Amino acid sequence: MAQIFESQVDMVEKVVTEARERGEVTVADAHEAARSVVAQLEGQVLFAKLYNNTQRLDALWTNCLALLGATAPAR
């Protein structure tokens, strides 16, 4: 089970590292930031399942951006 989460962290870490290189996020440690994003995602999914309410996922993107010190891209 841990290997599944570590694989997710590795994928997210690559994206966070690229974003940091472009100056789009302000994290010091891309790996730990990726762990936080995965934990946020998994936790929100757990709450959505627990309350049988997918609206619990509405704040996910905004919260992940905040964890990374980023802002939402312009539309």
PDB file of C-alpha atoms in Angstrom:
ATOM      1  CA  MET A   1       0.000   0.000   0.000  1.00  0.00           C
ATOM      2  CA  ALA A   2       2.802   2.426   0.863  1.00  0.00           C
ATOM      3  CA  GLN A   3       4.353   1.831  -2.550  1.00  0.00           C
ATOM      4  CA  ILE A   4       1.186   3.142  -4.241  1.00  0.00           C
ATOM      5  CA  PHE A   5       1.366   6.388  -2.288  1.00  0.00           C
ATOM      6  CA  GLU A   6       5.091   6.747  -2.902  1.00  0.00           C
ATOM      7  CA  SER A   7       4.480   6.326  -6.639  1.00  0.00           C
ATOM      8  CA  GLN A   8       1.902   9.117  -6.477  1.00  0.00           C
ATOM      9  CA  VAL A   9       4.335  11.307  -4.539  1.00  0.00           C
ATOM     10  CA  ASP A  10       7.066  10.668  -7.129  1.00  0.00           C
ATOM     11  CA  MET A  11       4.751  11.716  -9.987  1.00  0.00           C
ATOM     12  CA  VAL A  12       3.629  14.873  -8.200  1.00  0.00           C
ATOM     13  CA  GLU A  13       7.215  15.681  -7.194  1.00  0.00           C
ATOM     14  CA  LYS A  14       8.263  15.787 -10.852  1.00  0.00           C
ATOM     15  CA  VAL A  15       5.546  18.333 -11.617  1.00  0.00           C
ATOM     16  CA  VAL A  16       6.322  20.402  -8.515  1.00  0.00           C
ATOM     17  CA  THR A  17      10.032  20.432  -9.406  1.00  0.00           C
ATOM     18  CA  GLU A  18       9.257  21.649 -12.922  1.00  0.00           C
ATOM     19  CA  ALA A  19       6.921  24.336 -11.556  1.00  0.00           C
ATOM     20  CA  ARG A  20       9.565  25.439  -9.059  1.00  0.00           C
ATOM     21  CA  GLU A  21      12.142  25.744 -11.846  1.00  0.00           C
ATOM     22  CA  ARG A  22       9.702  28.023 -13.721  1.00  0.00           C
ATOM     23  CA  GLY A  23       9.149  30.076 -10.564  1.00  0.00           C
ATOM     24  CA  GLU A  24       5.477  29.096 -10.329  1.00  0.00           C
ATOM     25  CA  VAL A  25       5.660  27.614  -6.814  1.00  0.00           C
ATOM     26  CA  THR A  26       7.616  28.647  -3.740  1.00  0.00           C
ATOM     27  CA  VAL A  27       8.395  25.351  -2.044  1.00  0.00           C
ATOM     28  CA  ALA A  28      11.816  24.616  -0.596  1.00  0.00           C
ATOM     29  CA  ASP A  29      11.494  20.825  -0.721  1.00  0.00           C
ATOM     30  CA  ALA A  30       9.651  19.453  -3.754  1.00  0.00           C
ATOM     31  CA  HIS A  31       9.401  15.942  -2.304  1.00  0.00           C
ATOM     32  CA  GLU A  32       7.792  17.078   0.948  1.00  0.00           C
ATOM     33  CA  ALA A  33       5.499  19.433  -0.968  1.00  0.00           C
ATOM     34  CA  ALA A  34       4.433  16.510  -3.153  1.00  0.00           C
ATOM     35  CA  ARG A  35       3.726  14.417  -0.051  1.00  0.00           C
ATOM     36  CA  SER A  36       1.519  17.223   1.253  1.00  0.00           C
ATOM     37  CA  VAL A  37      -0.397  17.453  -2.021  1.00  0.00           C
ATOM     38  CA  VAL A  38      -0.984  13.688  -2.106  1.00  0.00           C
ATOM     39  CA  ALA A  39      -2.083  13.718   1.549  1.00  0.00           C
ATOM     40  CA  GLN A  40      -4.468  16.601   0.798  1.00  0.00           C
ATOM     41  CA  LEU A  41      -5.917  14.736  -2.175  1.00  0.00           C
ATOM     42  CA  GLU A  42      -6.309  11.435  -0.374  1.00  0.00           C
ATOM     43  CA  GLY A  43      -7.791  13.113   2.694  1.00  0.00           C
ATOM     44  CA  GLN A  44     -10.350  15.061   0.673  1.00  0.00           C
ATOM     45  CA  VAL A  45     -11.339  11.908  -1.217  1.00  0.00           C
ATOM     46  CA  LEU A  46     -11.749  10.092   2.097  1.00  0.00           C
ATOM     47  CA  PHE A  47     -14.025  12.856   3.418  1.00  0.00           C
ATOM     48  CA  ALA A  48     -16.047  12.856   0.179  1.00  0.00           C
ATOM     49  CA  LYS A  49     -16.588   9.108   0.550  1.00  0.00           C
ATOM     50  CA  LEU A  50     -17.316   9.336   4.278  1.00  0.00           C
ATOM     51  CA  TYR A  51     -19.979  12.015   3.804  1.00  0.00           C
ATOM     52  CA  ASN A  52     -21.114  10.658   0.419  1.00  0.00           C
ATOM     53  CA  ASN A  53     -20.705  14.164  -0.933  1.00  0.00           C
ATOM     54  CA  THR A  54     -18.433  15.006  -3.850  1.00  0.00           C
ATOM     55  CA  GLN A  55     -18.756  18.720  -3.069  1.00  0.00           C
ATOM     56  CA  ARG A  56     -16.138  18.044  -0.402  1.00  0.00           C
ATOM     57  CA  LEU A  57     -13.666  18.013  -3.313  1.00  0.00           C
ATOM     58  CA  ASP A  58     -14.536  21.540  -4.486  1.00  0.00           C
ATOM     59  CA  ALA A  59     -11.762  23.235  -2.497  1.00  0.00           C
ATOM     60  CA  LEU A  60      -9.109  20.664  -3.432  1.00  0.00           C
ATOM     61  CA  TRP A  61      -7.418  22.621  -6.243  1.00  0.00           C
ATOM     62  CA  THR A  62      -7.363  25.891  -4.271  1.00  0.00           C
ATOM     63  CA  ASN A  63      -5.952  24.145  -1.206  1.00  0.00           C
ATOM     64  CA  CYS A  64      -3.243  22.368  -3.214  1.00  0.00           C
ATOM     65  CA  LEU A  65      -2.179  25.660  -4.784  1.00  0.00           C
ATOM     66  CA  ALA A  66      -1.974  27.197  -1.314  1.00  0.00           C
ATOM     67  CA  LEU A  67       0.222  24.316  -0.107  1.00  0.00           C
ATOM     68  CA  LEU A  68       2.592  25.053  -2.976  1.00  0.00           C
ATOM     69  CA  GLY A  69       2.597  28.825  -2.596  1.00  0.00           C
ATOM     70  CA  ALA A  70       1.075  29.197  -6.060  1.00  0.00           C
ATOM     71  CA  THR A  71      -1.843  31.086  -7.549  1.00  0.00           C
ATOM     72  CA  ALA A  72      -4.472  29.833  -9.943  1.00  0.00           C
ATOM     73  CA  PRO A  73      -3.557  30.304 -13.591  1.00  0.00           C
ATOM     74  CA  ALA A  74      -5.429  32.997 -15.501  1.00  0.00           C
ATOM     75  CA  ARG A  75      -8.230  31.714 -17.662  1.00  0.00           C
TER      76      ARG A  75
END
